Short mmCIF file of C-alpha atoms in Angstrom, two decimals:
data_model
loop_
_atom_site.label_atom_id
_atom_site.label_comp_id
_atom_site.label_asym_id
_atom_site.label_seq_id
_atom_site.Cartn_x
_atom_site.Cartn_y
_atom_site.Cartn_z
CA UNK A 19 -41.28 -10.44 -160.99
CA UNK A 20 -37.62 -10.57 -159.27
CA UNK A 21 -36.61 -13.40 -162.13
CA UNK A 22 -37.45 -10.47 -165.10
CA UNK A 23 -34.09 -8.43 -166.12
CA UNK A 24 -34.85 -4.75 -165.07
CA UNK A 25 -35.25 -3.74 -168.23
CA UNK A 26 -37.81 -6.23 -169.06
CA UNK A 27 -39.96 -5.15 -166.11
CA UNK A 28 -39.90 -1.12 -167.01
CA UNK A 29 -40.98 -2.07 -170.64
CA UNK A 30 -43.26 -4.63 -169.09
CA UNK A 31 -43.73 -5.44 -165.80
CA UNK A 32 -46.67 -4.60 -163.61
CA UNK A 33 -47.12 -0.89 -163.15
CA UNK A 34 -47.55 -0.43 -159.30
CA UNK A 35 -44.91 -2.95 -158.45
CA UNK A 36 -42.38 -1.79 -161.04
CA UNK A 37 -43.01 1.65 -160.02
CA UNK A 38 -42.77 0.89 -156.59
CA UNK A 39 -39.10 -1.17 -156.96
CA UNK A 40 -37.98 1.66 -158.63
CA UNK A 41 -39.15 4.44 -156.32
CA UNK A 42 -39.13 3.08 -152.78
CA UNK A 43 -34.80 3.24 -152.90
CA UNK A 44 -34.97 6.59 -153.89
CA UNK A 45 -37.31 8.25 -151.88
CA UNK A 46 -35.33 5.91 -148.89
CA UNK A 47 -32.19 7.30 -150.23
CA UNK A 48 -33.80 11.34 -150.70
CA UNK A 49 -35.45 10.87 -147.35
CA UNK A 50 -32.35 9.69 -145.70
CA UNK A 51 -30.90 12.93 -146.69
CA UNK A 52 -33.80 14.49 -145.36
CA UNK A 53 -33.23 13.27 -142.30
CA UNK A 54 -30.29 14.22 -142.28
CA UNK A 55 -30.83 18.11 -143.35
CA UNK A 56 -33.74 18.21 -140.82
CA UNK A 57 -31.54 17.30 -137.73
CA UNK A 58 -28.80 19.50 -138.88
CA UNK A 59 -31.25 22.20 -138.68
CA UNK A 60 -32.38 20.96 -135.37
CA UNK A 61 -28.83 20.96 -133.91
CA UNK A 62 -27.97 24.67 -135.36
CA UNK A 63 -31.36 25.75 -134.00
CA UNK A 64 -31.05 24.64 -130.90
CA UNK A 65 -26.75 24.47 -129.98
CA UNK A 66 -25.84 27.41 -132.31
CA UNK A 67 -28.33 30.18 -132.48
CA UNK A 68 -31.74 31.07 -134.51
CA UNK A 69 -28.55 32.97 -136.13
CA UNK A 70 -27.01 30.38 -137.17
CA UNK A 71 -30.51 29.03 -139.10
CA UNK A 72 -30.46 32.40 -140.98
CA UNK A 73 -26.89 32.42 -142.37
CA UNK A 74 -27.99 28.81 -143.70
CA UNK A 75 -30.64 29.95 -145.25
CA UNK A 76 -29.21 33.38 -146.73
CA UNK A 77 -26.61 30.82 -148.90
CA UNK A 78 -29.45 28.99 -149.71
CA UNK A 79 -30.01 31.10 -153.66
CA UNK A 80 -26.25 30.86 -154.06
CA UNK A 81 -26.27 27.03 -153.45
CA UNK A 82 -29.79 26.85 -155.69
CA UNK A 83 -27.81 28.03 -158.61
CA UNK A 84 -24.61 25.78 -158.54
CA UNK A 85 -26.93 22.82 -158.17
CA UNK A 86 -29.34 24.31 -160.34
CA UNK A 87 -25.73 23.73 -162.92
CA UNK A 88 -25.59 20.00 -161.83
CA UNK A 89 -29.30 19.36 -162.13
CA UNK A 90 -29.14 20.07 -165.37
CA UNK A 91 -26.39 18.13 -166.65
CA UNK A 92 -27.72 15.04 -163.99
CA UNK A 93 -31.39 14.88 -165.02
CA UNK A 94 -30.74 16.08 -168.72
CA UNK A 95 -27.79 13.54 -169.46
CA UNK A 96 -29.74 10.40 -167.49
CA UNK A 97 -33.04 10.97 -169.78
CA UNK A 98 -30.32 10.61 -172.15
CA UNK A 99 -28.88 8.01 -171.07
CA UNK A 100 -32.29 6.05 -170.26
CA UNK A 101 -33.16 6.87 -173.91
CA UNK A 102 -30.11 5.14 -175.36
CA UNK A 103 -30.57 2.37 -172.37
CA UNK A 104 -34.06 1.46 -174.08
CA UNK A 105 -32.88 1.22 -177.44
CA UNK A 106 -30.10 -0.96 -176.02
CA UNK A 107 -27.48 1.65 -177.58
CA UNK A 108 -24.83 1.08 -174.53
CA UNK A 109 -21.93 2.23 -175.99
CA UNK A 110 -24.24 6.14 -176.47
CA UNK A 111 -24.93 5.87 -172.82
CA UNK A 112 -21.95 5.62 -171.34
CA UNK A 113 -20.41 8.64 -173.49
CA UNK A 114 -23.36 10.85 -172.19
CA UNK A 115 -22.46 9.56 -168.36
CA UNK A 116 -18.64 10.71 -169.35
CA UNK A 117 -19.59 13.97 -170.43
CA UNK A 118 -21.61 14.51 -167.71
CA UNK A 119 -19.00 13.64 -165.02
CA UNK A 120 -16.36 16.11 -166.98
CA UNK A 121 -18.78 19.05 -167.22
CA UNK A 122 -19.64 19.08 -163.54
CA UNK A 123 -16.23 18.67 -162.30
CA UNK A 124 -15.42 22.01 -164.03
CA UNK A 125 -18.46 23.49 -163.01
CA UNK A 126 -17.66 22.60 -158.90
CA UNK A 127 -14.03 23.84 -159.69
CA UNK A 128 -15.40 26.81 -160.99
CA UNK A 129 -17.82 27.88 -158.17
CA UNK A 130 -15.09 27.04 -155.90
CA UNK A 131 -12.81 29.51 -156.99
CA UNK A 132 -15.16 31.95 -157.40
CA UNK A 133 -16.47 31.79 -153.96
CA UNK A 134 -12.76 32.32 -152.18
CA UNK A 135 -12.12 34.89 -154.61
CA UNK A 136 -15.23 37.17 -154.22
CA UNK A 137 -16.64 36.21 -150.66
CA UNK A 138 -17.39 39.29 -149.38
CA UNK A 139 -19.26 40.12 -152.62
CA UNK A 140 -20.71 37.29 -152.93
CA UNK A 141 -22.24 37.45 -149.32
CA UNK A 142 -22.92 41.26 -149.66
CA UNK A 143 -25.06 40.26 -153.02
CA UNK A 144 -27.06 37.39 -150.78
CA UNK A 145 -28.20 40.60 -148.53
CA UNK A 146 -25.77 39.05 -145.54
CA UNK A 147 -26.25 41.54 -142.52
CA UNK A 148 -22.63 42.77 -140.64
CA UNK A 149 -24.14 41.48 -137.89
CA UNK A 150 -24.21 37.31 -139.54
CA UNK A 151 -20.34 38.24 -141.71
CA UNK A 152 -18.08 36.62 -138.80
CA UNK A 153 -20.78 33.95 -138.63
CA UNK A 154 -20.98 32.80 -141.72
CA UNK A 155 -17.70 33.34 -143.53
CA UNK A 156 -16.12 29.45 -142.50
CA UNK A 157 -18.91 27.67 -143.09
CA UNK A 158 -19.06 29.88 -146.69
CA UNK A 159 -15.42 28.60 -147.61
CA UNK A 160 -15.70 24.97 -146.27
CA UNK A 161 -19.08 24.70 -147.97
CA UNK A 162 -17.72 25.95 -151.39
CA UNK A 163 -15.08 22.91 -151.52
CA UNK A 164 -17.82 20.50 -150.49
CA UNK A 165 -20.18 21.37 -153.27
CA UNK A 166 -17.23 20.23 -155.79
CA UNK A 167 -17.66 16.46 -153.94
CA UNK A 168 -21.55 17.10 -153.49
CA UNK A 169 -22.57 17.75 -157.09
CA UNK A 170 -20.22 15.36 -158.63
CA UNK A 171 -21.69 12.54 -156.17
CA UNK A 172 -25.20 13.82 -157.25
CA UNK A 173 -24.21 13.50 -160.85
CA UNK A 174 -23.27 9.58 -160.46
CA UNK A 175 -26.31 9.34 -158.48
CA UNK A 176 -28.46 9.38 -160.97
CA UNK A 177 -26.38 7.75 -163.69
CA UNK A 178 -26.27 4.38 -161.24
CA UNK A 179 -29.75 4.02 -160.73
CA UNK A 180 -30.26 4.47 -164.82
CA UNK A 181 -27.54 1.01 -165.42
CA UNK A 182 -29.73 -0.61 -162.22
CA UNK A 183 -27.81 0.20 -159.24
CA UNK A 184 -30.69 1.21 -156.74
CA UNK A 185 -29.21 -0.50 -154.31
CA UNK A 186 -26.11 1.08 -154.41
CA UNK A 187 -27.30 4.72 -155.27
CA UNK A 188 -30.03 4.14 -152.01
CA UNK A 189 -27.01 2.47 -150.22
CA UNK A 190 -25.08 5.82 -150.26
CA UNK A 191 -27.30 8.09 -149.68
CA UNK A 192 -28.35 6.24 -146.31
CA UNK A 193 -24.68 5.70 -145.26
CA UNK A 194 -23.75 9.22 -145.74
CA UNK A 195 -26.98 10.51 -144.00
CA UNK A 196 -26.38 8.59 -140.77
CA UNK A 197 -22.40 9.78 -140.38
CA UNK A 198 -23.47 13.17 -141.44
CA UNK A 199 -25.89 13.03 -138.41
CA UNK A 200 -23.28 11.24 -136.37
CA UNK A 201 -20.51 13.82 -136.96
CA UNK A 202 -23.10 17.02 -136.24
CA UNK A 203 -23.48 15.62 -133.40
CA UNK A 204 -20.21 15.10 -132.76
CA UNK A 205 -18.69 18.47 -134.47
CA UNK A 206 -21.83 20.37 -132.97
CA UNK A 207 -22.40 19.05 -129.86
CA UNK A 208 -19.57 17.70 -128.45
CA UNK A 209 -16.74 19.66 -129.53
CA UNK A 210 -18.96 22.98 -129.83
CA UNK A 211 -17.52 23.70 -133.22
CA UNK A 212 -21.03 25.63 -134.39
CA UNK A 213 -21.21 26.86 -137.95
CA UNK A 214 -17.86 25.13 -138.61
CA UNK A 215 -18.69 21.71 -137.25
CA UNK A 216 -21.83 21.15 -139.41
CA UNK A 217 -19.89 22.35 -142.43
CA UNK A 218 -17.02 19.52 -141.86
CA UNK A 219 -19.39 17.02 -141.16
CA UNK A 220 -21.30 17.81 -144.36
CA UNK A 221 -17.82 17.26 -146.26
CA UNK A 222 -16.80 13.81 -144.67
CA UNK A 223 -20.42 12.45 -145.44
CA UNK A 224 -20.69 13.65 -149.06
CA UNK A 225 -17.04 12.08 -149.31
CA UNK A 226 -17.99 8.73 -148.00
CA UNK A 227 -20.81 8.91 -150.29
CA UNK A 228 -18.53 9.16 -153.33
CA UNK A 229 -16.68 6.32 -151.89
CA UNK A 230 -19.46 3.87 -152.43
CA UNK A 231 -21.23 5.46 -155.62
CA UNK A 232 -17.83 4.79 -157.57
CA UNK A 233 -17.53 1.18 -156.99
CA UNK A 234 -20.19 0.63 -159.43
CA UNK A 235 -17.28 0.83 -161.60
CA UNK A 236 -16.28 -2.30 -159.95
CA UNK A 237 -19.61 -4.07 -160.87
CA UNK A 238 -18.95 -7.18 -163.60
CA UNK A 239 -22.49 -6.73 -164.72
CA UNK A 240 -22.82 -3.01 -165.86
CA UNK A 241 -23.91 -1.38 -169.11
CA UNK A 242 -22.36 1.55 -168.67
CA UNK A 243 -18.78 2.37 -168.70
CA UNK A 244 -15.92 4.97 -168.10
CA UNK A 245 -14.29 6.62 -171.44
CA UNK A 246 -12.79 9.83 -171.92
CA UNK A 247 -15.24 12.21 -173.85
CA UNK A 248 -13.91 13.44 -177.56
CA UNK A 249 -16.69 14.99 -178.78
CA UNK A 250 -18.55 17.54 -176.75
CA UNK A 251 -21.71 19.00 -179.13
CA UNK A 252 -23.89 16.50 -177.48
CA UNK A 253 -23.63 18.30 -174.02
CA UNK A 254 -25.40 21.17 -175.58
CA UNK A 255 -28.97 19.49 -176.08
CA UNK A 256 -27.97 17.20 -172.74
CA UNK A 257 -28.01 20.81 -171.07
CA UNK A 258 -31.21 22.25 -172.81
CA UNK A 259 -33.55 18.92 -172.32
CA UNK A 260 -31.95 19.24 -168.06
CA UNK A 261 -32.71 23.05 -168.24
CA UNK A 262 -36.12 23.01 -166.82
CA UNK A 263 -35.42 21.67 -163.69
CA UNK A 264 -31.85 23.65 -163.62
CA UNK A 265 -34.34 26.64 -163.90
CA UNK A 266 -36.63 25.12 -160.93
CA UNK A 267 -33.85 25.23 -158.85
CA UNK A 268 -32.25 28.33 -159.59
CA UNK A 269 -35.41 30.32 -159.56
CA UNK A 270 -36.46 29.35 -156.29
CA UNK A 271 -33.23 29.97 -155.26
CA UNK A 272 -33.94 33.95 -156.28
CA UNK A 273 -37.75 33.82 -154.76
CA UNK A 274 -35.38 32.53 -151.36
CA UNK A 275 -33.15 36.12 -152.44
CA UNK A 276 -35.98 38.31 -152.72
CA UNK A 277 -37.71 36.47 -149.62
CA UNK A 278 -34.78 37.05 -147.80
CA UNK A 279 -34.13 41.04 -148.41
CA UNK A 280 -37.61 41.47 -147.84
CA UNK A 281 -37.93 40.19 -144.82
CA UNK A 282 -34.56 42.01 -143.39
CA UNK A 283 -36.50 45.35 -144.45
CA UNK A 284 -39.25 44.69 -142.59
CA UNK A 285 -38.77 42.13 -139.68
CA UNK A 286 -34.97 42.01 -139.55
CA UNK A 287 -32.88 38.77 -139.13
CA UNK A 288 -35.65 37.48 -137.16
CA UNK A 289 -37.56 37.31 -140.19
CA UNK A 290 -35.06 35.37 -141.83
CA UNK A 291 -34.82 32.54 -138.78
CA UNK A 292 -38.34 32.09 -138.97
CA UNK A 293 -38.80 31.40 -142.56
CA UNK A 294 -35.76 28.55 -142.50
CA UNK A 295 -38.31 26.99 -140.65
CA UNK A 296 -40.97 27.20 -143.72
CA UNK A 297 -37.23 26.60 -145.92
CA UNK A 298 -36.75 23.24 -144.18
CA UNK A 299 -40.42 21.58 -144.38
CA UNK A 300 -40.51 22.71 -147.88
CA UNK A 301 -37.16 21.11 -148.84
CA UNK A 302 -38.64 17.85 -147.14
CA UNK A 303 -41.57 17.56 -149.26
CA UNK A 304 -39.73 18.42 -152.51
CA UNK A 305 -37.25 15.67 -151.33
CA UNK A 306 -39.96 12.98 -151.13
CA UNK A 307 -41.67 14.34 -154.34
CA UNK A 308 -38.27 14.02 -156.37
CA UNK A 309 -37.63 10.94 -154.64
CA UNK A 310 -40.79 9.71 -156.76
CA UNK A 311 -39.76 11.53 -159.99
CA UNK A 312 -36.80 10.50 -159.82
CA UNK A 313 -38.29 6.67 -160.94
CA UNK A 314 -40.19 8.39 -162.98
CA UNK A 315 -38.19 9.89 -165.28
CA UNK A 316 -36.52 6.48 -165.34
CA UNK A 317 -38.87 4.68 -166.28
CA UNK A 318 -40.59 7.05 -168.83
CA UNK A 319 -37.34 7.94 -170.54
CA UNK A 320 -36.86 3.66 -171.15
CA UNK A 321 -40.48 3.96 -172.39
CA UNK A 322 -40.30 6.70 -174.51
CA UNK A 323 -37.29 4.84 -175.99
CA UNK A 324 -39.15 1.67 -176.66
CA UNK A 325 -42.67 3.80 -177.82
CA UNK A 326 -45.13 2.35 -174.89
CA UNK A 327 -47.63 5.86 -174.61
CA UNK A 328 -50.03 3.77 -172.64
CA UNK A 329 -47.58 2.06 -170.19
CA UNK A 330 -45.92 6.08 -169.50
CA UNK A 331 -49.33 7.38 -168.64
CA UNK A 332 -49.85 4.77 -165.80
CA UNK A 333 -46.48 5.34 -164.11
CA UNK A 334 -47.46 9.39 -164.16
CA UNK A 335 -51.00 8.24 -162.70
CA UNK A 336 -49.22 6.26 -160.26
CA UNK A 337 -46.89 8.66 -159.21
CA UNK A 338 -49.07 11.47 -158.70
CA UNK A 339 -51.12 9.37 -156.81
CA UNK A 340 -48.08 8.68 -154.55
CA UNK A 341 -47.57 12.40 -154.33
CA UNK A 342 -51.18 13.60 -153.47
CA UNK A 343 -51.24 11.35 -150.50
CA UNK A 344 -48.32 12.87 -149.15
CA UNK A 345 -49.43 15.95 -149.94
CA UNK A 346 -52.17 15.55 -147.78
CA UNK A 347 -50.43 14.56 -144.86
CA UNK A 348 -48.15 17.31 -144.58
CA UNK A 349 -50.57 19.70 -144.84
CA UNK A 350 -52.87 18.43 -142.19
CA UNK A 351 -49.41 17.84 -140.14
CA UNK A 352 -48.78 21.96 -140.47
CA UNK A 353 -52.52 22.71 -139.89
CA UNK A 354 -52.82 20.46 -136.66
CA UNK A 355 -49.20 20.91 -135.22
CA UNK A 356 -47.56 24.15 -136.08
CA UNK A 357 -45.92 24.60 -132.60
CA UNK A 358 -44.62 21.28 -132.39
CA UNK A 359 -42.88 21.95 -135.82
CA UNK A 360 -41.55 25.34 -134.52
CA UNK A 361 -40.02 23.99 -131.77
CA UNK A 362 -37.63 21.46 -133.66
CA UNK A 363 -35.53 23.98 -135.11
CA UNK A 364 -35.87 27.03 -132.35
CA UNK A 365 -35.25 27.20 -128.87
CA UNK A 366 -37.48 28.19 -125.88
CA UNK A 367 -35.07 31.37 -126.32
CA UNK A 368 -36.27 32.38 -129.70
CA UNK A 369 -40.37 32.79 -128.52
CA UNK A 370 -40.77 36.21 -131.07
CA UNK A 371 -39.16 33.90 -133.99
CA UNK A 372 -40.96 30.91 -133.19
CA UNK A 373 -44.46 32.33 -133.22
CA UNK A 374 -43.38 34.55 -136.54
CA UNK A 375 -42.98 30.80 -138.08
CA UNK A 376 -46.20 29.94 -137.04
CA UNK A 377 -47.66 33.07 -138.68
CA UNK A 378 -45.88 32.19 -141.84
CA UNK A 379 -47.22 28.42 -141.82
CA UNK A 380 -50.65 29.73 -141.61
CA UNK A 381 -50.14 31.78 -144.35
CA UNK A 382 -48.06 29.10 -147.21
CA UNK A 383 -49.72 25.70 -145.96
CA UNK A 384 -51.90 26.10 -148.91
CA UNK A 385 -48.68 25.46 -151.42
CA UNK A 386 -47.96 22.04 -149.69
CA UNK A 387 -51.03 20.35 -151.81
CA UNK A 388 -49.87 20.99 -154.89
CA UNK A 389 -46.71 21.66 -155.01
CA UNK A 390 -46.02 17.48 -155.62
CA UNK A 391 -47.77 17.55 -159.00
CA UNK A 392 -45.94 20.21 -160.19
CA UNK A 393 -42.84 18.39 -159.81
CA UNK A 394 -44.19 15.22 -161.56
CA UNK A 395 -45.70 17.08 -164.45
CA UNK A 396 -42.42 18.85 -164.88
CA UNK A 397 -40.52 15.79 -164.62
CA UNK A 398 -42.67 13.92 -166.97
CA UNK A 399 -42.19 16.78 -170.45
CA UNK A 400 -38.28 16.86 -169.15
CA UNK A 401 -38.14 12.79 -169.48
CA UNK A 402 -40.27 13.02 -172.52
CA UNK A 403 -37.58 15.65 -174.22
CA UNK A 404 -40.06 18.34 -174.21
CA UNK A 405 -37.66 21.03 -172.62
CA UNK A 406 -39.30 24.08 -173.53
CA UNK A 407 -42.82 23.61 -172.13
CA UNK A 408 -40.94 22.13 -169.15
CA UNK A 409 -38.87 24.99 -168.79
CA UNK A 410 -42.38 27.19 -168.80
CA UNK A 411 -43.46 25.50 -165.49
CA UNK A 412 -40.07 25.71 -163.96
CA UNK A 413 -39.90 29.52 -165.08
CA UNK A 414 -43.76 29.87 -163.80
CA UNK A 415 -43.18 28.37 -160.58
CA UNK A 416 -40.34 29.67 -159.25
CA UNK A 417 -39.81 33.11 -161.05
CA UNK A 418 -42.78 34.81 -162.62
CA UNK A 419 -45.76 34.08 -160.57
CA UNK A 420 -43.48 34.09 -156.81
CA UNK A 421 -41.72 36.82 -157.70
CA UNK A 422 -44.61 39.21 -159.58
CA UNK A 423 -46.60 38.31 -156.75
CA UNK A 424 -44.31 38.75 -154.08
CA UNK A 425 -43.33 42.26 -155.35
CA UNK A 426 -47.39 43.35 -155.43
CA UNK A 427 -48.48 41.74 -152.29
CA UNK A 428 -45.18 43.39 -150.14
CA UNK A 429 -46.58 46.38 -151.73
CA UNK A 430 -50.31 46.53 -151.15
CA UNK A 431 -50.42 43.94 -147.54
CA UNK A 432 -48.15 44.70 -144.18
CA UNK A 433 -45.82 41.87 -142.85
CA UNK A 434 -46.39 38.94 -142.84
CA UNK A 435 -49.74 39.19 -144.94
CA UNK A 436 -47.76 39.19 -148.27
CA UNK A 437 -46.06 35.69 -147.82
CA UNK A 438 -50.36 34.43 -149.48
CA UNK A 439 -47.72 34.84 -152.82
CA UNK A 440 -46.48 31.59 -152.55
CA UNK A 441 -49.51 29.30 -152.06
CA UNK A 442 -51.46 31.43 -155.01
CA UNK A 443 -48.44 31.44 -157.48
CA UNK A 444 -47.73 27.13 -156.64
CA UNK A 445 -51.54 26.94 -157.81
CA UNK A 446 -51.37 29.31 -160.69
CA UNK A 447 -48.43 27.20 -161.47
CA UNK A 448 -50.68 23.74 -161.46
CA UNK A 449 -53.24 25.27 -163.88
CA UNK A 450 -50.88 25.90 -166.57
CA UNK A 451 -48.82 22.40 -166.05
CA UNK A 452 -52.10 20.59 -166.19
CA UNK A 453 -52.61 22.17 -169.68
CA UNK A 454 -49.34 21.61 -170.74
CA UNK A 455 -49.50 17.86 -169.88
CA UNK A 456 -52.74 17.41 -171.70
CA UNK A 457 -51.41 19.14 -174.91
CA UNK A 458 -48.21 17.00 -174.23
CA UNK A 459 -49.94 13.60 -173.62
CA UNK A 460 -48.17 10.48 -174.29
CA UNK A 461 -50.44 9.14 -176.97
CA UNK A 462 -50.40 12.94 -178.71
CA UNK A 463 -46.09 12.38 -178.47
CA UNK A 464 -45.93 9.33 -179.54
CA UNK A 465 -47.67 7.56 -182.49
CA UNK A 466 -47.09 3.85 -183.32
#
């Protein structure tokens, strides 16, 4: 198999072992960065303050929506770009990866400016109590000059592993995982720098990263290449196929916002603390998840190109088969050790917080199971340019049914009883991907 160019083994290769080439350096690289988020959290939690764990998590619908922005120019221009890849139309890809670069550099820019400008607004609108404002102010500003490096980096990400640069792409996500957990310790821990510290490590990693993503431009062997954009009308559909997961992420970034005032009505900041907790062990299995689509939509966007309906419906198999095993593990792993998760992130200090975050696992465990195949089934209509049923799911799943639900269930159950939103709406959510995906099948989409 190693002697096959890559693009011979995604057209044709064995499924299982193509899949798994093209998956296992991305879900090494996303779980890296896991890694990395989870001991961050660990160090605020524990050397900060359960405080410090809230402001995190009250930027965290702000922060959904400017990489909710890059998403969708990232995973809308590299189905692109696989498309043109397949049809061995180089000269097409490498004027989407252009574009794409441009757009998000103005986008970070833009954000950045916005967030020095209107700070205090910006904060008040997040539902930031007086009591977090002196808190969370530095890390705010430092943060908002980071994303500019962050979503640029994410953007070249996934452009590198479309021209075959796993390696690299995998290579830079591990390197800047292991100094950003180097420097928190260092910034945290050693020189007691708090809020501040994690934010500068954060920015040193995420620079390093960029370091090593952009000498792929150095590579001899490369398909794609640098060259100044001239015409822009094609970001417009590269925008609308990315929108669904753009939506994904900005929408749960507003279930996060409504989560977040609700729970400083009725259980203070306390509430918030506790529910990072939930915050963090859902961003790691959404890490692993996209970790999987993220060979997925590479290797169904080459396929679609090339009109294989058969070979596209064994990587989705195969990839939700990957997902419901890990699935299953995590949700045994919150049934069976709830404390033991609990106590990573909060101190012995924080005993009212850390049982409220066992309340709330008992309650959303139920969302762990299926949350994985949403993410593939979205992924797959994205990579097979079906935006709009793609943007239903994303819409579905992390607008209508968390937030209709959240708003009747905070009205008719008492706290914490009303967090059984999340689980129901993540299943409501499978039923109607499941029908989408059937309507949308690969043999229905593509005819030879």
């Amino acid at each position: 198999m190693s002697s096959l160019s890559p693009n011979t083994l995604i057209l044709s290769g064995p499924v299982v072992m193509t899949f798994l080439r093209f998956a296992l350096p991305s879900i090494l690289g996303l779980l890296a960065i896991t890694t990395a988020s989870i001991v961050d959290g660990i160090f605020v939690g524990h050397f900060v303050s359960s405080d410090g764990l809230a402001a995190i998590n009250l930027l965290i619908p702000y922060l959904s929506l400017v990489f909710g922005l890059a998403l969708m120019i990232a995973i809308g221009g590299a189905v692109r770009c696989g498309h043109f890849l397949g049809r061995a139309q180089n000269e097409r890809a490498s004027a989407v990866l252009s574009k794409c670069l441009v757009a998000v550099l103005i986008v970070g820019i833009s954000f950045m400016l916005l967030s020095w400008w209107l700070d205090q607004t910006l904060l008040g609108w997040l539902g930031t109590p007086d009591s977090l404002m002196s808190l969370i102010m530095p890390y705010f500003h430092i943060i908002s000059c980071v994303l500019v490096v962050q979503i640029f980096t994410m953007v070249l990400y996934y452009f590198v592993r479309q021209d075959n640069g796993q390696r690299l792409a995998t290579t830079a996500l591990v390197t800047g995982a292991l100094m950003n957990i180097a420097l928190d310790a260092l910034f945290i821990i050693h020189f007691e720098m708090g809020l501040v510290g994690a934010a500068w490590a954060t920015a040193i990693a995420q620079g390093i990263q960029l370091i090593i993503l952009l000498s792929f431009f150095a590579r001899q062997h490369r398909l794609l290449h640098w060259a100044w954009p001239t015409q822009w009308a094609e970001l417009k559909s590269i925008s609308f196929n990315g929108l669904s997961e753009c939506i994904n992420e900005i929408s749960g970034g507003l279930v996060i916002l409504v989560l977040n005032w609700t729970l400083v009505m009725q259980l203070d900041v306390n509430g918030i603390a506790a529910f990072a907790v939930i915050n963090y062990l859902i961003f790691v299995s959404l890490m692993l998840y996209y970790g999987i689509a993220d060979a997925l939509h590479l290797l169904i966007s080459h396929n679609h190109g090339a009109g294989n309906p058969q070979r596209i419906l064994q990587f989705v198999a195969t990839a939700s088969g990957m997902v419901m095993s890990i699935s299953l593990m995590l949700a045994l792993l919150l049934l069976l050790s709830p404390q033991w998760l609990t106590g990573l992130f909060l101190d012995d200090s924080s005993t009212s917080t850390r049982q409220l975050s066992v309340a709330f696992i008992g309650l959303v465990w139920p969302l762990f199971l299926i949350n994985g195949l949403n993410v593939i089934l979205s992924i797959y209509l994205t990579a097979m340019q079906k935006p709009r049923p793609s943007m239903l799911i994303a819409l579905s799943r992390g607008l209508f049914f968390p937030v209709g639900l959240l708003w009747i269930f905070s009205s008719l159950l008492s706290s914490p009883q009303f967090l059984i939103a999340l689980p129901i709406a993540e299943w409501l959510t499978f039923a109607l991907a499941a029908s989408l995906f059937w309507h949308h099948r690969p043999a229905r989409l593509i005819v030879k």
